[in-house]
Short mmCIF file of C-alpha atoms in Angstrom, two decimals:
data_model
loop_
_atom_site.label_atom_id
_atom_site.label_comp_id
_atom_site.label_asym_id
_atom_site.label_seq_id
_atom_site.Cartn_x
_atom_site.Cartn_y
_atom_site.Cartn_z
CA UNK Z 134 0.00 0.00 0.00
CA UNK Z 135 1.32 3.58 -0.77
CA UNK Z 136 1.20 6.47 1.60
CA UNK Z 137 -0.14 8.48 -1.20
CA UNK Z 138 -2.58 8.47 -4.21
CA UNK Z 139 -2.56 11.59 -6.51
CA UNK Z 140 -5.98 11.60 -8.28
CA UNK Z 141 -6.17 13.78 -11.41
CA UNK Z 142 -9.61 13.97 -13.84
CA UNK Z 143 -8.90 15.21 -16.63
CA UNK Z 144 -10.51 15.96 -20.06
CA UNK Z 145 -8.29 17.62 -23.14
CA UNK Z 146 -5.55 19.34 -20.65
CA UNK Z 147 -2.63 17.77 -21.59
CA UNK Z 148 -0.98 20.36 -21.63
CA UNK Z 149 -1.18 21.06 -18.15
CA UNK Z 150 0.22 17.95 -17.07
CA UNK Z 151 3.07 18.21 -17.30
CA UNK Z 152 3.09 20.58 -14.35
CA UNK Z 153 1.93 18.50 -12.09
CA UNK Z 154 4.45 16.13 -13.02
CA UNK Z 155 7.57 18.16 -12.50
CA UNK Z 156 6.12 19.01 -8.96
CA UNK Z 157 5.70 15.24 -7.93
CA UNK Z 158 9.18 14.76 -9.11
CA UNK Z 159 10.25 17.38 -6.49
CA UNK Z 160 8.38 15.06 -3.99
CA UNK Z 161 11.50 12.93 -2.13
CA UNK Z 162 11.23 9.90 0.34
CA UNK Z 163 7.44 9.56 0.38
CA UNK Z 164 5.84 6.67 -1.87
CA UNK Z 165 3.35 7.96 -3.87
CA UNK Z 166 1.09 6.81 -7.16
CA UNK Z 167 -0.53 8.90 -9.75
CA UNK Z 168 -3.95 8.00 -10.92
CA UNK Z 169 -4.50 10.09 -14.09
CA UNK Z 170 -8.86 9.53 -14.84
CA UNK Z 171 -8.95 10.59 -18.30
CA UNK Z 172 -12.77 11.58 -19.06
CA UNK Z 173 -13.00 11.05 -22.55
CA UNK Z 174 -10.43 13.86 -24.04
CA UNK Z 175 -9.69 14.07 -27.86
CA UNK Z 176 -6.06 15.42 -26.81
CA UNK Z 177 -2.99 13.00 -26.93
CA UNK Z 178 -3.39 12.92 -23.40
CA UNK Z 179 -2.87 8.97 -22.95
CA UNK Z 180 0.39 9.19 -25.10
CA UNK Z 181 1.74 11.94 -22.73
CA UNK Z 182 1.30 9.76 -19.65
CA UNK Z 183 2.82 6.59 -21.11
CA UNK Z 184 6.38 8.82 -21.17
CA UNK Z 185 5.10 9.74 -17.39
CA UNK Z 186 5.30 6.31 -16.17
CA UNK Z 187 8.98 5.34 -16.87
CA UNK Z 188 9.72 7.73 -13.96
CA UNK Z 189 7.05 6.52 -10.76
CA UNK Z 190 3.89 4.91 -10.54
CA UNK Z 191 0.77 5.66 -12.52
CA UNK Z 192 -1.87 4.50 -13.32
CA UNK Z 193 -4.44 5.84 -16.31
CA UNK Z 194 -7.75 4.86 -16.78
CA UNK Z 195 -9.97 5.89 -19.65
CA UNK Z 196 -13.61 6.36 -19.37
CA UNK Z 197 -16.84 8.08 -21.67
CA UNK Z 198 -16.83 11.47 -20.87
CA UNK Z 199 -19.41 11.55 -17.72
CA UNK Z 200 -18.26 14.58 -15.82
CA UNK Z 201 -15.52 15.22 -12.96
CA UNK Z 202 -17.58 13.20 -10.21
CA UNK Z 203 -17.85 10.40 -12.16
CA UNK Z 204 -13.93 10.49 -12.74
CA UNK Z 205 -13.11 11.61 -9.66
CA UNK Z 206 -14.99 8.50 -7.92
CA UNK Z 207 -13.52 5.90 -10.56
CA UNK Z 208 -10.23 7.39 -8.93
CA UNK Z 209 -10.55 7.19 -5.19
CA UNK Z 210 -11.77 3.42 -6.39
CA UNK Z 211 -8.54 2.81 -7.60
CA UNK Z 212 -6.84 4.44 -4.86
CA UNK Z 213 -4.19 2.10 -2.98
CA UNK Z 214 -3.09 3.75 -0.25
CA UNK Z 215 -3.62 5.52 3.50
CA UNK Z 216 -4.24 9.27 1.96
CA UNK Z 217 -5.81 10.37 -1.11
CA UNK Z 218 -5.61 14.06 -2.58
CA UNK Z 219 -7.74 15.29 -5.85
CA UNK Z 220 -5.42 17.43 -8.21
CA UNK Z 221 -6.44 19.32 -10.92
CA UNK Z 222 -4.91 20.43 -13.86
CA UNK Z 223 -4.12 23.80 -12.87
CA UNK Z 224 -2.90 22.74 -9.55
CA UNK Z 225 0.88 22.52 -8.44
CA UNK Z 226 2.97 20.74 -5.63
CA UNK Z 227 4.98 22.70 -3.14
CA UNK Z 228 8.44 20.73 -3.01
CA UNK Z 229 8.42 18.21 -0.36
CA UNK Z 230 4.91 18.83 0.65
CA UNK Z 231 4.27 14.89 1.04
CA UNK Z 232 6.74 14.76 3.16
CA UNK Z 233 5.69 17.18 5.33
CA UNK Z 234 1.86 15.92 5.35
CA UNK Z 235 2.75 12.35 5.82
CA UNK Z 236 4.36 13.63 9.78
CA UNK Z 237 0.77 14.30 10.41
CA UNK Z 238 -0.63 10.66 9.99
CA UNK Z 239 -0.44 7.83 13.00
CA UNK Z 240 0.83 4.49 11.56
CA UNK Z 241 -0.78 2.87 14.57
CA UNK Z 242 -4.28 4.15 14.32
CA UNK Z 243 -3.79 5.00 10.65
CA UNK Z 244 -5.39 8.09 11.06
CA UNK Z 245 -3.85 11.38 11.64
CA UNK Z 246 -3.29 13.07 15.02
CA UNK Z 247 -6.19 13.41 17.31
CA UNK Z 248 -8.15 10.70 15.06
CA UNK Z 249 -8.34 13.51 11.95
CA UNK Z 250 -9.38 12.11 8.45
CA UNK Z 251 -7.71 14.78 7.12
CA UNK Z 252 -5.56 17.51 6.97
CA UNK Z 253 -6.09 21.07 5.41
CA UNK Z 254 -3.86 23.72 4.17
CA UNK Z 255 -3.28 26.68 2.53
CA UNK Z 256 -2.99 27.69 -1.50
CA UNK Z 257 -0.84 30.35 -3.33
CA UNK Z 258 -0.66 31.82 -6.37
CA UNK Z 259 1.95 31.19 -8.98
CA UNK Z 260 3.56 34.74 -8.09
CA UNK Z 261 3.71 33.35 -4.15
CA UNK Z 262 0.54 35.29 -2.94
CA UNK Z 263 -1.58 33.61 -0.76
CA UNK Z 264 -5.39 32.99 -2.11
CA UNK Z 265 -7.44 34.33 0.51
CA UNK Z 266 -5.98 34.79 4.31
CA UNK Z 267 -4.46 32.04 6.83
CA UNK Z 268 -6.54 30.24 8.76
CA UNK Z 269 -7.05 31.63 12.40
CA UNK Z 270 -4.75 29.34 14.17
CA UNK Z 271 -1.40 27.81 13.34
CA UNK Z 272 -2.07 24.24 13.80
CA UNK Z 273 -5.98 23.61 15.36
CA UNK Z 274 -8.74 20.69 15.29
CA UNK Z 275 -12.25 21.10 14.13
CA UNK Z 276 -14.02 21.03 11.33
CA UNK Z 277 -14.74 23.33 8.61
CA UNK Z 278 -18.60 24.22 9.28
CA UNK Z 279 -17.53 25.31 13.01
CA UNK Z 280 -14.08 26.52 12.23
CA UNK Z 281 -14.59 28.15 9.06
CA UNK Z 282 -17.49 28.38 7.38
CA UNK Z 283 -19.64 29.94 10.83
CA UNK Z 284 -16.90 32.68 11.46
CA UNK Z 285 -17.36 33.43 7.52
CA UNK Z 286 -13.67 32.91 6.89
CA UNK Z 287 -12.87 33.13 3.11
CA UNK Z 288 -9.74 30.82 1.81
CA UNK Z 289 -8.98 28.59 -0.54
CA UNK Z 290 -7.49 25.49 1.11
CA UNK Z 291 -6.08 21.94 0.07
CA UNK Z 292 -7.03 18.96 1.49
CA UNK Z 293 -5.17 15.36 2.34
CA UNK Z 294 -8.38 12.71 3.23
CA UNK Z 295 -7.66 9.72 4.32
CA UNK Z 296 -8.21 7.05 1.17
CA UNK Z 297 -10.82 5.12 3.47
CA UNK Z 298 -13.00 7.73 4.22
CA UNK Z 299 -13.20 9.20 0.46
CA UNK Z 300 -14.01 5.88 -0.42
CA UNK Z 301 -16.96 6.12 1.98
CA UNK Z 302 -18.08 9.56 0.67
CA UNK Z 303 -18.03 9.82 -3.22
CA UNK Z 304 -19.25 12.21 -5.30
CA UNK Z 305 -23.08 12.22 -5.75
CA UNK Z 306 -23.69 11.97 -9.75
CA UNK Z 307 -26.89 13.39 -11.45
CA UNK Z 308 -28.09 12.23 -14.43
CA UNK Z 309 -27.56 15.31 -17.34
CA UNK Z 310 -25.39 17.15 -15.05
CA UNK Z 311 -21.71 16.53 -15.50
CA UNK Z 312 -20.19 18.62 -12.15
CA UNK Z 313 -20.78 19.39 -8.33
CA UNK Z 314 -19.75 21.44 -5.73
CA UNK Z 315 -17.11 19.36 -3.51
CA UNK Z 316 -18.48 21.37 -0.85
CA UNK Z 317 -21.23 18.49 -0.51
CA UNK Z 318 -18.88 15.97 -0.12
CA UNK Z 319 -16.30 18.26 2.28
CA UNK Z 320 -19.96 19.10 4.55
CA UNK Z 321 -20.68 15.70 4.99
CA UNK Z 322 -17.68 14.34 5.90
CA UNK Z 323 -17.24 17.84 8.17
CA UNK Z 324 -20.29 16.38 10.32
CA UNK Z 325 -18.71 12.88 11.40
CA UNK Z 326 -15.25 13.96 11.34
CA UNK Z 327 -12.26 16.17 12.39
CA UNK Z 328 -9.72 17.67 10.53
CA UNK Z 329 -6.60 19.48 11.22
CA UNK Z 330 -6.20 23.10 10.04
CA UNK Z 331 -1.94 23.93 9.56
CA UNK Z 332 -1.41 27.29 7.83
CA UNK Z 333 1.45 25.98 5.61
CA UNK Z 334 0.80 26.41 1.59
CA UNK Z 335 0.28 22.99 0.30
CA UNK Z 336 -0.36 24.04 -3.50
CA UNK Z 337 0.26 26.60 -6.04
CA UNK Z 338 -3.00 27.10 -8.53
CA UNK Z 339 -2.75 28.59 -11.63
CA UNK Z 340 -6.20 29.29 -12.36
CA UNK Z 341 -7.64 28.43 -15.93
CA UNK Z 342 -10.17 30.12 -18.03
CA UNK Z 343 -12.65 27.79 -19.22
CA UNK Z 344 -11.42 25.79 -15.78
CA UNK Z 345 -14.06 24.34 -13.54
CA UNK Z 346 -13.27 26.88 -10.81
CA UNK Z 347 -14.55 29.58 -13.15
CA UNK Z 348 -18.13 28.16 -13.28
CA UNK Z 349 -21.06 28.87 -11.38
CA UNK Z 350 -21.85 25.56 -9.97
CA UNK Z 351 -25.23 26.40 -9.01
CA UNK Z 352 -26.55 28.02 -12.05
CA UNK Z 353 -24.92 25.35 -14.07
CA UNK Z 354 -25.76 22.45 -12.15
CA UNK Z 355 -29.39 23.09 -10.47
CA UNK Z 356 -29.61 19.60 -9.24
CA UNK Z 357 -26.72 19.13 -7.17
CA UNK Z 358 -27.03 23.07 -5.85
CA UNK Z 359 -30.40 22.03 -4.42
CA UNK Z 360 -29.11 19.12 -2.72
CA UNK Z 361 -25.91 21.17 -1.21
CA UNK Z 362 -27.97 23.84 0.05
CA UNK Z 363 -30.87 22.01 1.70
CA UNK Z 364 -27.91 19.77 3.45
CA UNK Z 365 -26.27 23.37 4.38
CA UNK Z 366 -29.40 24.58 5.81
CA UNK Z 367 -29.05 22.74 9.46
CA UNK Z 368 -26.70 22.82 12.31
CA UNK Z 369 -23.93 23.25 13.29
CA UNK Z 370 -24.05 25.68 10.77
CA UNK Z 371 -25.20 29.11 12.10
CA UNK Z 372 -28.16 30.81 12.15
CA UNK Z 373 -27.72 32.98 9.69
CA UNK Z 374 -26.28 30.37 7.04
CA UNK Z 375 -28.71 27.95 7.71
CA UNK Z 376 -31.60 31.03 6.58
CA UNK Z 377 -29.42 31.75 3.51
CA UNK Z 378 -29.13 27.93 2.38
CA UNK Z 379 -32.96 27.03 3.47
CA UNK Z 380 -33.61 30.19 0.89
CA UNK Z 381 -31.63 28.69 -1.66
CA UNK Z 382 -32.90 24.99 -0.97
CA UNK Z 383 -36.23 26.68 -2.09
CA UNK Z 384 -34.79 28.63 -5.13
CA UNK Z 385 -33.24 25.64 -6.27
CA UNK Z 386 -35.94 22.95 -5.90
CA UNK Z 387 -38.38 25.25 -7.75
CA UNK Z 388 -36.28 25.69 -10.32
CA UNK Z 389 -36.30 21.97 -10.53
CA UNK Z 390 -39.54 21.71 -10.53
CA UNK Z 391 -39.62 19.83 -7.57
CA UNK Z 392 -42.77 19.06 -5.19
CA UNK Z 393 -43.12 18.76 -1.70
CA UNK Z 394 -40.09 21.07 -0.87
CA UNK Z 395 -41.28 21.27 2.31
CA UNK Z 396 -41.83 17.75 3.32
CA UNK Z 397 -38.14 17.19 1.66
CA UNK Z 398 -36.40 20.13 3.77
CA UNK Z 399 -33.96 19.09 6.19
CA UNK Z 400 -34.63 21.91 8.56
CA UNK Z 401 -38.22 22.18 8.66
CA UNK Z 402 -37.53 24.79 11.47
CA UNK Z 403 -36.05 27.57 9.47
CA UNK Z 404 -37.67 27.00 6.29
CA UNK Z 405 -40.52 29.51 7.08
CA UNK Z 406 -37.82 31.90 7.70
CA UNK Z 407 -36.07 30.37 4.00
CA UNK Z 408 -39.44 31.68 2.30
CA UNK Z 409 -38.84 34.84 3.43
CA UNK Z 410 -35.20 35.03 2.46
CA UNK Z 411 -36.31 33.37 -0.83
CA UNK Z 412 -38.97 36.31 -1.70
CA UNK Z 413 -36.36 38.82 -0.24
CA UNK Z 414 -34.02 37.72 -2.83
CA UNK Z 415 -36.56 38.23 -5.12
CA UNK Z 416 -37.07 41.44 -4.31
CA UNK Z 417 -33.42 42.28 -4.40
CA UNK Z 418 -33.24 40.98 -7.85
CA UNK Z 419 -35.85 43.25 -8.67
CA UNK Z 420 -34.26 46.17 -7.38
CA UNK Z 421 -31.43 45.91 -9.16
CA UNK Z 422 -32.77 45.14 -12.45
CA UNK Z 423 -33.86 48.97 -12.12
CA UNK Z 424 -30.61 50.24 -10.36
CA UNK Z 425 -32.49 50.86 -7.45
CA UNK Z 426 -30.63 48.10 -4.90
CA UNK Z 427 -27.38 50.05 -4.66
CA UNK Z 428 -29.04 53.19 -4.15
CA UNK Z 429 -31.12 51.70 -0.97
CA UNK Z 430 -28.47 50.04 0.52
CA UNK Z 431 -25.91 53.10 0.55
CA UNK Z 432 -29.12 54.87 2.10
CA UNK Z 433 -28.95 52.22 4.68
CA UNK Z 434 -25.50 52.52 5.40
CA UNK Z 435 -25.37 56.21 5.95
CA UNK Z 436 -28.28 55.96 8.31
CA UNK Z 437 -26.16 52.97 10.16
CA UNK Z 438 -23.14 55.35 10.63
CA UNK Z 439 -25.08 58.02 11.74
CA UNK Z 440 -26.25 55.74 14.49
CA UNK Z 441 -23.50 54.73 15.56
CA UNK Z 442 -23.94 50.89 14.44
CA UNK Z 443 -21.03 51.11 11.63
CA UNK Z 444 -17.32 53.22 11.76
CA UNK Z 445 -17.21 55.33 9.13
CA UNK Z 446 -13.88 54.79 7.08
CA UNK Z 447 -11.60 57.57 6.89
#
């Protein structure tokens, strides 16, 4: 069994790979294997990797085109070892990054520290700035609904999963849609299990145009956004989240045409209070379309300065 598997969908970005194979060459004294899911490209991609594999261990598997979750799950499936990452094609390696995750897993419980499934870290740019902020703590346990998402902190991070438990959470796959938000799968893993949070830059991303992190998962993919927000609309998230996702649960599953929302929420608590953010929203689409949002809610702001409830910047 390896200490690592490197999962990598890809469809017609050959030319990309090659990046992420000169950063797992700068990867020393951890064992590692690259599974390359190639999602029915046109490119040359398959003679690219076969020059790959005279250097480490790889392993390329073909399919129809079906989407990332579908090649994403025929990865993790594949997988053959105690931690799993997914890397796309615009990601990058830090040198020696394995190494430094691998000091974080327990050979005898074969989990990491404090009984984590996985560890999360920080991203960077290609020019070395950091892609959001660092987390609040150098080195801390929880999970990302308490620890991140409820104190609103905005970062992008990488994560190291232990192979078993990605093999126990794949990606959900919906017929005619062909992507998802990992965010479902991250959530539901975040409510059974702890992770630890390091503020050391695991990956450099060179963002691509027509990448996948340029879409609008929701718009694009209606289905899966109404299953992510209904899930998103309960505790431990707060309050105020579980209002915004119960709002979009109901956005969503109309859009879907989709009966008995209500009997189908999972917080049937808030979702009177989701109706009214779902109407509000509404509204505030409405607004706009005239120009008449911004104009109200610099109103509102003034009037919050004057009482005192806002600083006024200087």
């Amino acid at each position: 069994m390896h200490q690592f598997s490197i999962i990598t969908p890809t469809y017609n970005r050959v030319k990309y790979l090659p990046r992420i194979y000169d950063s797992l060459l700068q990867q020393n004294d951890v064992d590692f294997e690259w599974i390359i899911v190639d999602d029915g490209s046109s490119d040359n991609t398959k003679e690219v990797v076969e020059k790959f594999k005279k250097t480490f261990k790889i392993k390329y598997y073909y399919q129809e085109n079906r989407g990332k979750p579908s090649a994403v799950n025929a990865g993790i499936q594949m997988a053959d070892s105690y931690i799993s990452t997914y890397f796309d094609s615009d990601d990058k390696f830090c040198p020696n990054i394995l190494k430094t995750i691998w000091k974080y897993f327990d050979a005898k419980t074969k989990k990491f520290e404090h009984e984590c499934v996985c560890v999360t870290g920080l991203c960077q740019y290609d020019d070395g700035e950091l892609i959001g902020r660092k987390f609040p703590h150098d080195y801390y346990v929880s999970d990302p609904i308490r620890y991140l998402d409820n104190k609103n902190h905005k970062s992008d991070s990488s994560e190291f999963f232990l192979t078993a438990i990605l093999k126990e959470y794949p990606y959900p796959v919906f017929e005619n849609e062909k992507n998802v938000s990992p965010s479902i799968v991250w959530n539901r893993i975040a409510l059974a299990y702890k992770t630890i949070f390091v503020n050391i830059i695991f990956i450099e991303k060179q963002f691509l145009p027509d990448g996948l992190s340029t879409q609008n998962y929701d718009l694009m993919y209606p289905i899966g956004a109404e299953i992510f927000h209904n899930e998103a609309s309960i505790p431990p998230f707060r309050l105020k989240l579980q209002i915004h996702h119960s709002a979009r649960y109901i956005f969503f599953a109309r859009m879907n045409k989709k009966k008995n929302i209500f009997n189908n929420a999972k917080n049937k608590l808030v979702f009177p209070l989701g109706i009214c953010g779902f109407f509000w929203n509404k509204f505030k689409t409405f607004l706009k379309k005239f120009g008449v949002f911004h104009s109200l809610n610099n109103f509102l702001i003034k009037i919050k300065i004057k009482k005192g409830y806002i600083k006024k910047f200087k």
